[in-house]
Amino acid sequence: MHMVASNNRTMQRILKTSLALTAAYVITTFYFGLRAHSLALISEAGHNVSDMLAIILSFVAVYFQSRPANDHKTFGYQRAGVLAAFVNALTLIVLAAWIAISALHRLYAPVTVQPRLMMYVAVAGVLMNGLIATLLWKFSGDVNIRSVFLHMLGDTLSTAAVIAGGAAILFTGLQWIDPVLSLIIAGMIMISSYGIVRDTLNILLEGTPKNLSLPDIRTAIESVEGVNGVHDLHVWSLGSKSHALASHVLVSEMPMSDCTHILDSIQNALWDKFHISHTTIQFETRGCETTHGCSAPPELEIAGAHSHDHSHHGHSH
């Protein structure tokens, strides 16, 4: 728990630093983008505004994720970061569409740009975005932080492209290079945003985590000695890293102590193979026969096993 709190404080500190640097760069890029008549630079400013939104949302999400569960939020606020990443990615898609439309318009109505100014500002952007991306890399396993990391990495690459574009315009005088660069930047934003939308929407809709296979999980449970069958199996993500499972497990009639041994074996298998630590297992001696869903027979309720182990397996393996 102490390590989680320490990580959250570190993430908040990095996000604050990133926000301050990004805000300064947005103002600089937009101002000099207007001065240089460069749509590519103005697009970069817009891209970085979305990064500011991403950082703010992520900061709020990290704050909420650190809050404990309560009677109203029994799983805590683990999905705050997922929701932040989803909203952020949607705004990026809208921004990318705007950049693309503006670039296409400028292809038909060329504007003379100042390539030297483009290059100077872009060099500063590469250094800043590269620094922030490096700081965020350590925490990029979290989907919330990963959405910000991808923004910054994309910004670093797209800003480097602006430098190359400025050099090309300087040596060739071809003004269409600027809007073409903007289209490339818009495409990069679209690609990175689509992945975030897909992953976060799967979590919000409680889909099976993309790195887990339900048939493999079913096989792992059925391979435990004493298990006769598995049904009503559900696996979903609580946050970007934690997964939960609920299932009915068919067993033979036996003493309570034997059920406990089977439960322990199932939990160990789920943690060792799939890193699932939050489980709810209900034992049954016959299949569900009601038409309104699965339920344990009344005389077997005492044999039902409900495990909500959040930390035991995480520390013992």
mmCIF file of C-alpha atoms in Angstrom:
data_model
loop_
_atom_site.group_PDB
_atom_site.id
_atom_site.type_symbol
_atom_site.label_atom_id
_atom_site.label_comp_id
_atom_site.label_asym_id
_atom_site.label_seq_id
_atom_site.Cartn_x
_atom_site.Cartn_y
_atom_site.Cartn_z
ATOM 1 C CA MET A 1 0.000 0.000 0.000
ATOM 2 C CA HIS A 2 2.859 2.364 0.861
ATOM 3 C CA MET A 3 4.494 1.652 -2.504
ATOM 4 C CA VAL A 4 1.210 2.410 -4.334
ATOM 5 C CA ALA A 5 0.872 5.731 -2.473
ATOM 6 C CA SER A 6 4.504 6.591 -3.259
ATOM 7 C CA ASN A 7 3.975 5.803 -6.963
ATOM 8 C CA ASN A 8 0.865 7.987 -7.037
ATOM 9 C CA ARG A 9 2.761 10.915 -5.500
ATOM 10 C CA THR A 10 5.583 10.466 -8.027
ATOM 11 C CA MET A 11 3.101 10.341 -10.917
ATOM 12 C CA GLN A 12 1.350 13.484 -9.660
ATOM 13 C CA ARG A 13 4.696 15.307 -9.418
ATOM 14 C CA ILE A 14 5.677 14.273 -12.969
ATOM 15 C CA LEU A 15 2.256 15.256 -14.319
ATOM 16 C CA LYS A 16 2.505 18.712 -12.682
ATOM 17 C CA THR A 17 5.913 19.278 -14.270
ATOM 18 C CA SER A 18 4.614 18.040 -17.623
ATOM 19 C CA LEU A 19 1.607 20.375 -17.430
ATOM 20 C CA ALA A 20 3.752 23.454 -16.752
ATOM 21 C CA LEU A 21 6.166 22.668 -19.612
ATOM 22 C CA THR A 22 3.346 21.872 -22.036
ATOM 23 C CA ALA A 23 1.424 25.072 -21.231
ATOM 24 C CA ALA A 24 4.514 27.172 -21.901
ATOM 25 C CA TYR A 25 5.172 25.369 -25.172
ATOM 26 C CA VAL A 26 1.550 25.711 -26.362
ATOM 27 C CA ILE A 27 1.685 29.490 -25.971
ATOM 28 C CA THR A 28 5.063 29.669 -27.699
ATOM 29 C CA THR A 29 4.092 27.365 -30.573
ATOM 30 C CA PHE A 30 0.785 29.087 -31.280
ATOM 31 C CA TYR A 31 2.357 32.558 -31.226
ATOM 32 C CA PHE A 32 5.230 31.631 -33.533
ATOM 33 C CA GLY A 33 2.921 29.503 -35.685
ATOM 34 C CA LEU A 34 0.925 32.654 -36.440
ATOM 35 C CA ARG A 35 4.144 34.614 -37.005
ATOM 36 C CA ALA A 36 5.515 31.975 -39.406
ATOM 37 C CA HIS A 37 2.099 31.352 -41.065
ATOM 38 C CA SER A 38 2.759 27.660 -40.436
ATOM 39 C CA LEU A 39 -0.261 25.370 -40.133
ATOM 40 C CA ALA A 40 2.081 22.610 -39.017
ATOM 41 C CA LEU A 41 3.166 24.680 -35.999
ATOM 42 C CA ILE A 42 -0.414 25.728 -35.226
ATOM 43 C CA SER A 43 -1.386 22.046 -35.467
ATOM 44 C CA GLU A 44 1.365 21.277 -32.995
ATOM 45 C CA ALA A 45 -0.072 23.901 -30.651
ATOM 46 C CA GLY A 46 -3.494 22.269 -30.961
ATOM 47 C CA HIS A 47 -1.971 18.861 -30.399
ATOM 48 C CA ASN A 48 -0.276 20.149 -27.270
ATOM 49 C CA VAL A 49 -3.518 21.705 -26.006
ATOM 50 C CA SER A 50 -4.983 18.220 -26.148
ATOM 51 C CA ASP A 51 -1.912 17.036 -24.238
ATOM 52 C CA MET A 52 -2.646 19.631 -21.568
ATOM 53 C CA LEU A 53 -6.166 18.237 -21.307
ATOM 54 C CA ALA A 54 -4.734 14.713 -21.152
ATOM 55 C CA ILE A 55 -2.357 15.670 -18.350
ATOM 56 C CA ILE A 56 -5.083 17.447 -16.356
ATOM 57 C CA LEU A 57 -7.449 14.490 -16.727
ATOM 58 C CA SER A 58 -4.697 12.062 -15.812
ATOM 59 C CA PHE A 59 -3.732 14.109 -12.759
ATOM 60 C CA VAL A 60 -7.337 14.085 -11.538
ATOM 61 C CA ALA A 61 -7.575 10.364 -12.295
ATOM 62 C CA VAL A 62 -4.398 9.545 -10.329
ATOM 63 C CA TYR A 63 -5.812 11.523 -7.402
ATOM 64 C CA PHE A 64 -9.105 9.607 -7.487
ATOM 65 C CA GLN A 65 -7.377 6.250 -7.954
ATOM 66 C CA SER A 66 -5.523 6.788 -4.685
ATOM 67 C CA ARG A 67 -8.786 7.147 -2.763
ATOM 68 C CA PRO A 68 -9.934 4.015 -0.890
ATOM 69 C CA ALA A 69 -13.081 2.035 -1.611
ATOM 70 C CA ASN A 70 -16.214 2.900 0.383
ATOM 71 C CA ASP A 71 -19.845 1.808 0.745
ATOM 72 C CA HIS A 72 -20.825 3.806 -2.346
ATOM 73 C CA LYS A 73 -17.785 2.960 -4.501
ATOM 74 C CA THR A 74 -17.068 -0.625 -3.460
ATOM 75 C CA PHE A 75 -14.303 -1.063 -6.043
ATOM 76 C CA GLY A 76 -12.847 2.346 -5.256
ATOM 77 C CA TYR A 77 -11.990 4.677 -8.144
ATOM 78 C CA GLN A 78 -9.827 2.347 -10.205
ATOM 79 C CA ARG A 79 -11.626 3.254 -13.425
ATOM 80 C CA ALA A 80 -11.133 6.999 -13.048
ATOM 81 C CA GLY A 81 -7.920 6.772 -15.045
ATOM 82 C CA VAL A 82 -9.563 4.585 -17.687
ATOM 83 C CA LEU A 83 -12.386 7.085 -18.119
ATOM 84 C CA ALA A 84 -9.881 9.951 -18.354
ATOM 85 C CA ALA A 85 -7.951 8.146 -21.078
ATOM 86 C CA PHE A 86 -11.180 7.413 -23.005
ATOM 87 C CA VAL A 87 -12.358 11.047 -22.937
ATOM 88 C CA ASN A 88 -8.888 12.270 -23.852
ATOM 89 C CA ALA A 89 -8.622 9.943 -26.846
ATOM 90 C CA LEU A 90 -12.039 11.037 -28.148
ATOM 91 C CA THR A 91 -10.990 14.702 -28.009
ATOM 92 C CA LEU A 92 -7.824 13.821 -29.918
ATOM 93 C CA ILE A 93 -9.833 12.221 -32.722
ATOM 94 C CA VAL A 94 -11.900 15.416 -33.073
ATOM 95 C CA LEU A 95 -8.702 17.482 -33.082
ATOM 96 C CA ALA A 96 -7.119 15.263 -35.739
ATOM 97 C CA ALA A 97 -10.176 15.713 -37.965
ATOM 98 C CA TRP A 98 -9.917 19.520 -37.608
ATOM 99 C CA ILE A 99 -6.216 19.479 -38.488
ATOM 100 C CA ALA A 100 -6.845 17.298 -41.545
ATOM 101 C CA ILE A 101 -9.650 19.549 -42.841
ATOM 102 C CA SER A 102 -7.514 22.679 -42.339
ATOM 103 C CA ALA A 103 -4.570 21.038 -44.117
ATOM 104 C CA LEU A 104 -6.673 20.023 -47.111
ATOM 105 C CA HIS A 105 -8.017 23.574 -47.369
ATOM 106 C CA ARG A 106 -4.488 24.972 -47.316
ATOM 107 C CA LEU A 107 -3.400 22.611 -50.089
ATOM 108 C CA TYR A 108 -5.900 24.376 -52.355
ATOM 109 C CA ALA A 109 -5.043 27.835 -50.996
ATOM 110 C CA PRO A 110 -1.269 27.833 -50.283
ATOM 111 C CA VAL A 111 0.188 30.206 -47.697
ATOM 112 C CA THR A 112 3.849 31.245 -47.596
ATOM 113 C CA VAL A 113 5.515 30.076 -44.387
ATOM 114 C CA GLN A 114 8.751 31.044 -42.613
ATOM 115 C CA PRO A 115 10.703 27.774 -42.427
ATOM 116 C CA ARG A 116 13.528 29.009 -40.171
ATOM 117 C CA LEU A 117 11.098 30.055 -37.457
ATOM 118 C CA MET A 118 9.287 26.713 -37.848
ATOM 119 C CA MET A 119 12.528 24.859 -37.258
ATOM 120 C CA TYR A 120 13.630 26.864 -34.194
ATOM 121 C CA VAL A 121 10.314 26.356 -32.395
ATOM 122 C CA ALA A 122 10.134 22.697 -33.412
ATOM 123 C CA VAL A 123 13.595 21.993 -31.975
ATOM 124 C CA ALA A 124 12.422 23.333 -28.603
ATOM 125 C CA GLY A 125 9.330 21.115 -28.920
ATOM 126 C CA VAL A 126 11.344 17.973 -29.583
ATOM 127 C CA LEU A 127 13.457 18.590 -26.487
ATOM 128 C CA MET A 128 10.446 19.299 -24.264
ATOM 129 C CA ASN A 129 8.218 16.462 -25.483
ATOM 130 C CA GLY A 130 11.120 14.036 -25.435
ATOM 131 C CA LEU A 131 11.870 14.954 -21.825
ATOM 132 C CA ILE A 132 8.245 14.507 -20.723
ATOM 133 C CA ALA A 133 7.901 11.200 -22.617
ATOM 134 C CA THR A 134 11.039 9.928 -20.869
ATOM 135 C CA LEU A 135 9.651 10.900 -17.444
ATOM 136 C CA LEU A 136 6.330 9.154 -18.159
ATOM 137 C CA TRP A 137 7.868 5.984 -19.625
ATOM 138 C CA LYS A 138 8.321 4.372 -16.204
ATOM 139 C CA PHE A 139 4.565 4.486 -15.566
ATOM 140 C CA SER A 140 3.352 3.732 -19.110
ATOM 141 C CA GLY A 141 1.936 0.353 -18.024
ATOM 142 C CA ASP A 142 -1.048 2.248 -16.611
ATOM 143 C CA VAL A 143 -3.500 2.932 -19.465
ATOM 144 C CA ASN A 144 -4.177 6.437 -18.117
ATOM 145 C CA ILE A 145 -0.486 7.396 -18.057
ATOM 146 C CA ARG A 146 0.078 5.485 -21.313
ATOM 147 C CA SER A 147 -2.420 7.762 -23.067
ATOM 148 C CA VAL A 148 -0.358 10.796 -21.999
ATOM 149 C CA PHE A 149 2.907 9.029 -22.832
ATOM 150 C CA LEU A 150 1.673 8.238 -26.345
ATOM 151 C CA HIS A 151 0.677 11.874 -26.795
ATOM 152 C CA MET A 152 4.131 13.038 -25.836
ATOM 153 C CA LEU A 153 5.883 10.394 -27.916
ATOM 154 C CA GLY A 154 3.692 11.273 -30.887
ATOM 155 C CA ASP A 155 4.421 14.949 -30.324
ATOM 156 C CA THR A 156 8.147 14.270 -30.259
ATOM 157 C CA LEU A 157 7.976 12.450 -33.599
ATOM 158 C CA SER A 158 5.584 14.916 -35.247
ATOM 159 C CA THR A 159 7.627 17.901 -34.065
ATOM 160 C CA ALA A 160 10.741 16.269 -35.475
ATOM 161 C CA ALA A 161 8.831 16.005 -38.756
ATOM 162 C CA VAL A 162 8.150 19.752 -38.564
ATOM 163 C CA ILE A 163 11.917 20.348 -38.348
ATOM 164 C CA ALA A 164 12.463 18.197 -41.427
ATOM 165 C CA GLY A 165 9.593 19.953 -43.185
ATOM 166 C CA GLY A 166 10.988 23.381 -42.363
ATOM 167 C CA ALA A 167 14.351 22.361 -43.806
ATOM 168 C CA ALA A 168 12.671 21.009 -46.946
ATOM 169 C CA ILE A 169 10.698 24.243 -47.443
ATOM 170 C CA LEU A 170 13.853 26.304 -46.850
ATOM 171 C CA PHE A 171 15.794 24.471 -49.558
ATOM 172 C CA THR A 172 13.022 23.836 -52.112
ATOM 173 C CA GLY A 173 10.505 26.619 -51.533
ATOM 174 C CA LEU A 174 7.615 24.115 -51.829
ATOM 175 C CA GLN A 175 4.856 25.525 -49.594
ATOM 176 C CA TRP A 176 2.624 22.433 -49.846
ATOM 177 C CA ILE A 177 5.046 20.596 -47.528
ATOM 178 C CA ASP A 178 3.543 22.431 -44.526
ATOM 179 C CA PRO A 179 -0.073 21.190 -44.946
ATOM 180 C CA VAL A 180 1.149 17.710 -45.906
ATOM 181 C CA LEU A 181 3.053 17.592 -42.618
ATOM 182 C CA SER A 182 -0.178 18.571 -40.871
ATOM 183 C CA LEU A 183 -1.989 15.652 -42.519
ATOM 184 C CA ILE A 184 0.755 13.279 -41.341
ATOM 185 C CA ILE A 185 0.450 14.642 -37.788
ATOM 186 C CA ALA A 186 -3.341 14.184 -37.934
ATOM 187 C CA GLY A 187 -2.880 10.592 -39.077
ATOM 188 C CA MET A 188 -0.488 9.864 -36.198
ATOM 189 C CA ILE A 189 -2.977 11.304 -33.721
ATOM 190 C CA MET A 190 -5.778 9.169 -35.182
ATOM 191 C CA ILE A 191 -3.790 5.933 -35.001
ATOM 192 C CA SER A 192 -2.642 6.397 -31.399
ATOM 193 C CA SER A 193 -6.087 7.561 -30.275
ATOM 194 C CA TYR A 194 -7.885 4.603 -31.838
ATOM 195 C CA GLY A 195 -5.845 2.139 -29.753
ATOM 196 C CA ILE A 196 -6.630 4.008 -26.528
ATOM 197 C CA VAL A 197 -10.367 4.239 -27.348
ATOM 198 C CA ARG A 198 -10.510 0.523 -28.144
ATOM 199 C CA ASP A 199 -8.704 -0.564 -24.949
ATOM 200 C CA THR A 200 -10.527 1.773 -22.579
ATOM 201 C CA LEU A 201 -13.950 1.092 -24.087
ATOM 202 C CA ASN A 202 -13.366 -2.629 -23.565
ATOM 203 C CA ILE A 203 -12.672 -1.975 -19.877
ATOM 204 C CA LEU A 204 -15.645 0.382 -19.435
ATOM 205 C CA LEU A 205 -17.966 -2.163 -21.090
ATOM 206 C CA GLU A 206 -16.505 -4.894 -18.827
ATOM 207 C CA GLY A 207 -15.213 -6.946 -21.728
ATOM 208 C CA THR A 208 -12.760 -9.783 -21.224
ATOM 209 C CA PRO A 209 -9.255 -8.258 -20.844
ATOM 210 C CA LYS A 210 -7.469 -8.388 -24.196
ATOM 211 C CA ASN A 211 -4.468 -10.283 -22.781
ATOM 212 C CA LEU A 212 -6.612 -13.044 -21.230
ATOM 213 C CA SER A 213 -8.359 -15.998 -22.866
ATOM 214 C CA LEU A 214 -11.632 -17.193 -21.331
ATOM 215 C CA PRO A 215 -11.194 -20.779 -22.637
ATOM 216 C CA ASP A 216 -7.711 -20.906 -21.055
ATOM 217 C CA ILE A 217 -9.091 -19.678 -17.729
ATOM 218 C CA ARG A 218 -11.909 -22.242 -17.874
ATOM 219 C CA THR A 219 -9.389 -24.995 -18.589
ATOM 220 C CA ALA A 220 -7.190 -23.874 -15.670
ATOM 221 C CA ILE A 221 -10.115 -24.030 -13.231
ATOM 222 C CA GLU A 222 -11.367 -27.376 -14.555
ATOM 223 C CA SER A 223 -7.873 -28.851 -14.182
ATOM 224 C CA VAL A 224 -8.046 -28.382 -10.391
ATOM 225 C CA GLU A 225 -8.688 -31.714 -8.668
ATOM 226 C CA GLY A 226 -12.266 -31.921 -7.395
ATOM 227 C CA VAL A 227 -13.734 -29.563 -9.993
ATOM 228 C CA ASN A 228 -16.354 -31.250 -12.195
ATOM 229 C CA GLY A 229 -17.273 -28.276 -14.343
ATOM 230 C CA VAL A 230 -17.312 -24.489 -14.711
ATOM 231 C CA HIS A 231 -20.154 -22.250 -15.879
ATOM 232 C CA ASP A 232 -21.398 -18.661 -15.548
ATOM 233 C CA LEU A 233 -17.746 -17.586 -15.926
ATOM 234 C CA HIS A 234 -17.050 -13.839 -16.119
ATOM 235 C CA VAL A 235 -13.705 -12.011 -16.248
ATOM 236 C CA TRP A 236 -13.398 -8.240 -16.437
ATOM 237 C CA SER A 237 -11.014 -5.398 -15.600
ATOM 238 C CA LEU A 238 -11.468 -3.190 -12.550
ATOM 239 C CA GLY A 239 -8.789 -0.799 -13.804
ATOM 240 C CA SER A 240 -6.019 -0.906 -16.365
ATOM 241 C CA LYS A 241 -4.006 -3.461 -14.395
ATOM 242 C CA SER A 242 -6.360 -5.297 -12.009
ATOM 243 C CA HIS A 243 -8.759 -8.025 -13.141
ATOM 244 C CA ALA A 244 -11.703 -9.706 -11.420
ATOM 245 C CA LEU A 245 -13.412 -13.063 -11.910
ATOM 246 C CA ALA A 246 -16.773 -14.538 -10.917
ATOM 247 C CA SER A 247 -17.840 -18.101 -11.649
ATOM 248 C CA HIS A 248 -19.961 -21.074 -10.607
ATOM 249 C CA VAL A 249 -17.921 -24.234 -10.056
ATOM 250 C CA LEU A 250 -19.485 -27.691 -10.092
ATOM 251 C CA VAL A 251 -18.159 -30.085 -7.428
ATOM 252 C CA SER A 252 -19.231 -33.351 -5.784
ATOM 253 C CA GLU A 253 -20.883 -33.262 -2.360
ATOM 254 C CA MET A 254 -18.120 -33.057 0.233
ATOM 255 C CA PRO A 255 -17.245 -31.597 3.650
ATOM 256 C CA MET A 256 -16.660 -27.841 3.929
ATOM 257 C CA SER A 257 -12.931 -28.366 4.577
ATOM 258 C CA ASP A 258 -12.512 -30.050 1.179
ATOM 259 C CA CYS A 259 -14.289 -27.151 -0.531
ATOM 260 C CA THR A 260 -11.828 -24.768 1.091
ATOM 261 C CA HIS A 261 -8.901 -26.769 -0.304
ATOM 262 C CA ILE A 262 -10.402 -26.669 -3.819
ATOM 263 C CA LEU A 263 -11.004 -22.920 -3.509
ATOM 264 C CA ASP A 264 -7.390 -22.309 -2.515
ATOM 265 C CA SER A 265 -6.163 -24.364 -5.474
ATOM 266 C CA ILE A 266 -8.384 -22.416 -7.894
ATOM 267 C CA GLN A 267 -7.199 -19.064 -6.536
ATOM 268 C CA ASN A 268 -3.546 -20.120 -6.746
ATOM 269 C CA ALA A 269 -3.998 -21.246 -10.357
ATOM 270 C CA LEU A 270 -5.745 -18.004 -11.308
ATOM 271 C CA TRP A 271 -3.018 -15.874 -9.749
ATOM 272 C CA ASP A 272 -0.060 -17.913 -11.025
ATOM 273 C CA LYS A 273 -1.282 -18.144 -14.635
ATOM 274 C CA PHE A 274 -3.374 -15.008 -15.124
ATOM 275 C CA HIS A 275 -2.576 -12.643 -12.203
ATOM 276 C CA ILE A 276 -6.251 -12.528 -11.211
ATOM 277 C CA SER A 277 -6.461 -11.853 -7.471
ATOM 278 C CA HIS A 278 -10.067 -10.676 -6.999
ATOM 279 C CA THR A 279 -12.291 -13.747 -7.308
ATOM 280 C CA THR A 280 -15.853 -14.727 -6.427
ATOM 281 C CA ILE A 281 -16.340 -18.495 -6.654
ATOM 282 C CA GLN A 282 -19.686 -20.166 -5.984
ATOM 283 C CA PHE A 283 -19.684 -23.942 -5.515
ATOM 284 C CA GLU A 284 -22.599 -26.094 -6.705
ATOM 285 C CA THR A 285 -23.255 -29.848 -6.734
ATOM 286 C CA ARG A 286 -25.585 -29.713 -9.733
ATOM 287 C CA GLY A 287 -25.975 -27.417 -12.713
ATOM 288 C CA CYS A 288 -28.183 -24.337 -12.665
ATOM 289 C CA GLU A 289 -31.696 -25.437 -13.551
ATOM 290 C CA THR A 290 -33.670 -22.215 -13.144
ATOM 291 C CA THR A 291 -34.732 -20.203 -16.176
ATOM 292 C CA HIS A 292 -33.852 -16.897 -14.534
ATOM 293 C CA GLY A 293 -30.109 -17.383 -14.281
ATOM 294 C CA CYS A 294 -27.714 -19.345 -12.110
ATOM 295 C CA SER A 295 -28.244 -19.685 -8.393
ATOM 296 C CA ALA A 296 -26.958 -22.111 -5.788
ATOM 297 C CA PRO A 297 -29.491 -24.580 -4.306
ATOM 298 C CA PRO A 298 -30.595 -23.351 -0.835
ATOM 299 C CA GLU A 299 -29.198 -26.406 0.969
ATOM 300 C CA LEU A 300 -25.742 -25.734 -0.553
ATOM 301 C CA GLU A 301 -25.438 -22.035 0.258
ATOM 302 C CA ILE A 302 -23.122 -22.809 3.159
ATOM 303 C CA ALA A 303 -20.739 -24.444 0.695
ATOM 304 C CA GLY A 304 -20.628 -21.381 -1.538
ATOM 305 C CA ALA A 305 -17.295 -19.683 -1.383
ATOM 306 C CA HIS A 306 -16.903 -15.959 -1.909
ATOM 307 C CA SER A 307 -13.365 -14.706 -1.980
ATOM 308 C CA HIS A 308 -12.502 -11.014 -2.222
ATOM 309 C CA ASP A 309 -8.775 -11.302 -1.736
ATOM 310 C CA HIS A 310 -7.152 -8.105 -3.003
ATOM 311 C CA SER A 311 -3.691 -8.460 -1.545
ATOM 312 C CA HIS A 312 -2.868 -11.930 -0.226
ATOM 313 C CA HIS A 313 -1.858 -13.478 -3.528
ATOM 314 C CA GLY A 314 -0.118 -10.345 -4.698
ATOM 315 C CA HIS A 315 2.297 -10.543 -1.754
ATOM 316 C CA SER A 316 2.707 -14.291 -1.429
ATOM 317 C CA HIS A 317 3.706 -15.006 -5.042
#
